[in-house]
Amino acid sequence: MKAVVVHGANDLRVDEVPDPADAQDTVIVAMQWGGICGSDVAYWKSGVSGTAVLKEPLVLGHEVSGVVETIGSGAAAEMARLGIEVGTPVTVHPATLVGDHSVAPELAARTNLWPEVRYFGSAAFQPHEQGGFSQFRAVRPDQLRVLPGGVSTKEAAVAEPFGVALHAVARAGDISGRSVLVNGSGPIGALAVAAAREAGASRVVAADLSDAALDIARRMGAHETVNPGSGELLPQDIDVAIEASGAPRALGGVFAAVRRGGVVVQVGNLPAGEVSAALGNVVTREIDYRGAYRFVDEISTALDLMAGRVDVSPLMTHEVSIDEAVRGFELAADRSVGSSKVMIQLA
């Protein structure tokens, strides 16, 4: 089968790799669509994503969807209980909890904070966890999420990043009737705009240095947009900020925009090393600065919202075939072409 494999920095290939072995307790999914994430681009550009360092060839991709191809005999009973059969369209929860760890009771439900989580397309552990940018992928039944009516497999590949955005907004607490600044209007930021609207925010302001990204944010529900690169100022006395850019130099302005006693949620991945950032307002304004990491099961909520009120089509700006994956990554890395979410057709 074909797969999109990163071999090192600036070394991305479409390789022929073995089909996944039929295991009794797994399900083979025939992949149809994948969305290129910033972490995928980071592995391609540098061989590093956050704190994870590439040490062996890695099939990329954790935003994926497809249809059930085969069901292992040992998985048949569980699949029947779930009501999933061959041909069912699905997306995949990319996480696997590893090891028998003791966690504090207050963290028991926060499975995204489990000490060791293997994630599709991640080099965080050895051996690496191969991703889903391939024509077939073996998964456990519990990782499958059946698509609601009206949600296509192409749209379903956006459920994973939408889950990240929903988790970030939830980390802010109850935002109904509140004002929200989303700083950074790439895919996660644009989806955070939609998530904030769904959570009842009364005013959502999106900020970015790209006018094309801001146009997408408006189409995803932003009431207002701001381009600081054009001299426009961030709003003041905002209740909550969702920082989705991951740019340390942006933090000072974001903290200055938030009212005293407000909340900033950091969902954009910051560099792994030391960074220089203006953080004084965290103290003088008593701002709550909270992290948001992946999600628990908000991917299911994402699918439900996509089946009803949230249209993710403005986000999907480009699509390529699996044979054109390298060009797709080039598009995803070049925001000057107006790209947001580049989709790979895997079938």
mmCIF file with all atom_site columns, C-alpha atoms in Angstrom, residues 91 146-152 155-156 158-170 190-200 220 297-313:
data_model
loop_
_atom_site.group_PDB
_atom_site.id
_atom_site.type_symbol
_atom_site.label_atom_id
_atom_site.label_alt_id
_atom_site.label_comp_id
_atom_site.label_asym_id
_atom_site.label_entity_id
_atom_site.label_seq_id
_atom_site.pdbx_PDB_ins_code
_atom_site.Cartn_x
_atom_site.Cartn_y
_atom_site.Cartn_z
_atom_site.occupancy
_atom_site.B_iso_or_equiv
_atom_site.pdbx_formal_charge
_atom_site.auth_seq_id
_atom_site.auth_comp_id
_atom_site.auth_asym_id
_atom_site.auth_atom_id
_atom_site.pdbx_PDB_model_num
ATOM 1  C CA . THR A 1 91  ? -13.047 8.555  11.946 1.00 0.00 ? 91  THR A CA 1
ATOM 2  C CA . VAL A 1 146 ? -19.071 6.335  13.524 1.00 0.00 ? 146 VAL A CA 1
ATOM 3  C CA . LEU A 1 147 ? -19.951 9.311  11.358 1.00 0.00 ? 147 LEU A CA 1
ATOM 4  C CA . PRO A 1 148 ? -23.385 10.847 11.919 1.00 0.00 ? 148 PRO A CA 1
ATOM 5  C CA . GLY A 1 149 ? -25.672 11.252 8.945  1.00 0.00 ? 149 GLY A CA 1
ATOM 6  C CA . GLY A 1 150 ? -24.743 14.210 6.794  1.00 0.00 ? 150 GLY A CA 1
ATOM 7  C CA . VAL A 1 151 ? -21.035 14.172 7.718  1.00 0.00 ? 151 VAL A CA 1
ATOM 8  C CA . SER A 1 152 ? -18.780 13.072 4.848  1.00 0.00 ? 152 SER A CA 1
ATOM 9  C CA . GLU A 1 155 ? -15.356 16.521 6.731  1.00 0.00 ? 155 GLU A CA 1
ATOM 10 C CA . ALA A 1 156 ? -14.782 13.838 9.379  1.00 0.00 ? 156 ALA A CA 1
ATOM 11 C CA . VAL A 1 158 ? -11.443 17.606 10.581 1.00 0.00 ? 158 VAL A CA 1
ATOM 12 C CA . ALA A 1 159 ? -13.079 16.130 13.701 1.00 0.00 ? 159 ALA A CA 1
ATOM 13 C CA . GLU A 1 160 ? -9.727  15.585 15.429 1.00 0.00 ? 160 GLU A CA 1
ATOM 14 C CA . PRO A 1 161 ? -8.540  19.227 15.268 1.00 0.00 ? 161 PRO A CA 1
ATOM 15 C CA . PHE A 1 162 ? -12.071 20.383 16.067 1.00 0.00 ? 162 PHE A CA 1
ATOM 16 C CA . GLY A 1 163 ? -11.856 18.204 19.192 1.00 0.00 ? 163 GLY A CA 1
ATOM 17 C CA . VAL A 1 164 ? -8.624  20.010 20.129 1.00 0.00 ? 164 VAL A CA 1
ATOM 18 C CA . ALA A 1 165 ? -10.356 23.370 19.721 1.00 0.00 ? 165 ALA A CA 1
ATOM 19 C CA . LEU A 1 166 ? -13.387 22.281 21.748 1.00 0.00 ? 166 LEU A CA 1
ATOM 20 C CA . HIS A 1 167 ? -11.111 21.066 24.541 1.00 0.00 ? 167 HIS A CA 1
ATOM 21 C CA . ALA A 1 168 ? -9.244  24.388 24.569 1.00 0.00 ? 168 ALA A CA 1
ATOM 22 C CA . VAL A 1 169 ? -12.459 26.396 24.846 1.00 0.00 ? 169 VAL A CA 1
ATOM 23 C CA . ALA A 1 170 ? -13.711 24.075 27.610 1.00 0.00 ? 170 ALA A CA 1
ATOM 24 C CA . ALA A 1 190 ? -10.566 29.010 13.196 1.00 0.00 ? 190 ALA A CA 1
ATOM 25 C CA . LEU A 1 191 ? -12.126 25.949 14.803 1.00 0.00 ? 191 LEU A CA 1
ATOM 26 C CA . ALA A 1 192 ? -11.773 27.604 18.228 1.00 0.00 ? 192 ALA A CA 1
ATOM 27 C CA . VAL A 1 193 ? -13.841 30.485 16.837 1.00 0.00 ? 193 VAL A CA 1
ATOM 28 C CA . ALA A 1 194 ? -16.618 28.023 15.998 1.00 0.00 ? 194 ALA A CA 1
ATOM 29 C CA . ALA A 1 195 ? -16.218 26.285 19.365 1.00 0.00 ? 195 ALA A CA 1
ATOM 30 C CA . ALA A 1 196 ? -16.469 29.590 21.235 1.00 0.00 ? 196 ALA A CA 1
ATOM 31 C CA . ARG A 1 197 ? -19.621 30.522 19.341 1.00 0.00 ? 197 ARG A CA 1
ATOM 32 C CA . GLU A 1 198 ? -21.144 27.132 20.167 1.00 0.00 ? 198 GLU A CA 1
ATOM 33 C CA . ALA A 1 199 ? -20.219 27.645 23.841 1.00 0.00 ? 199 ALA A CA 1
ATOM 34 C CA . GLY A 1 200 ? -22.267 30.837 23.923 1.00 0.00 ? 200 GLY A CA 1
ATOM 35 C CA . MET A 1 220 ? -16.261 30.158 10.846 1.00 0.00 ? 220 MET A CA 1
ATOM 36 C CA . ASP A 1 297 ? -13.231 12.528 23.758 1.00 0.00 ? 297 ASP A CA 1
ATOM 37 C CA . GLU A 1 298 ? -14.289 15.873 22.306 1.00 0.00 ? 298 GLU A CA 1
ATOM 38 C CA . ILE A 1 299 ? -13.797 14.311 18.875 1.00 0.00 ? 299 ILE A CA 1
ATOM 39 C CA . SER A 1 300 ? -17.262 12.777 19.390 1.00 0.00 ? 300 SER A CA 1
ATOM 40 C CA . THR A 1 301 ? -18.746 16.161 20.263 1.00 0.00 ? 301 THR A CA 1
ATOM 41 C CA . ALA A 1 302 ? -17.079 17.569 17.158 1.00 0.00 ? 302 ALA A CA 1
ATOM 42 C CA . LEU A 1 303 ? -18.845 15.030 14.952 1.00 0.00 ? 303 LEU A CA 1
ATOM 43 C CA . ASP A 1 304 ? -22.204 15.835 16.544 1.00 0.00 ? 304 ASP A CA 1
ATOM 44 C CA . LEU A 1 305 ? -21.706 19.565 15.956 1.00 0.00 ? 305 LEU A CA 1
ATOM 45 C CA . MET A 1 306 ? -20.605 18.970 12.380 1.00 0.00 ? 306 MET A CA 1
ATOM 46 C CA . ALA A 1 307 ? -23.802 17.009 11.787 1.00 0.00 ? 307 ALA A CA 1
ATOM 47 C CA . GLY A 1 308 ? -25.836 19.997 12.901 1.00 0.00 ? 308 GLY A CA 1
ATOM 48 C CA . ARG A 1 309 ? -24.757 23.588 13.282 1.00 0.00 ? 309 ARG A CA 1
ATOM 49 C CA . VAL A 1 310 ? -21.057 23.801 12.367 1.00 0.00 ? 310 VAL A CA 1
ATOM 50 C CA . ASP A 1 311 ? -19.925 23.907 8.740  1.00 0.00 ? 311 ASP A CA 1
ATOM 51 C CA . VAL A 1 312 ? -16.188 23.137 8.490  1.00 0.00 ? 312 VAL A CA 1
ATOM 52 C CA . SER A 1 313 ? -16.004 23.506 4.722  1.00 0.00 ? 313 SER A CA 1
#
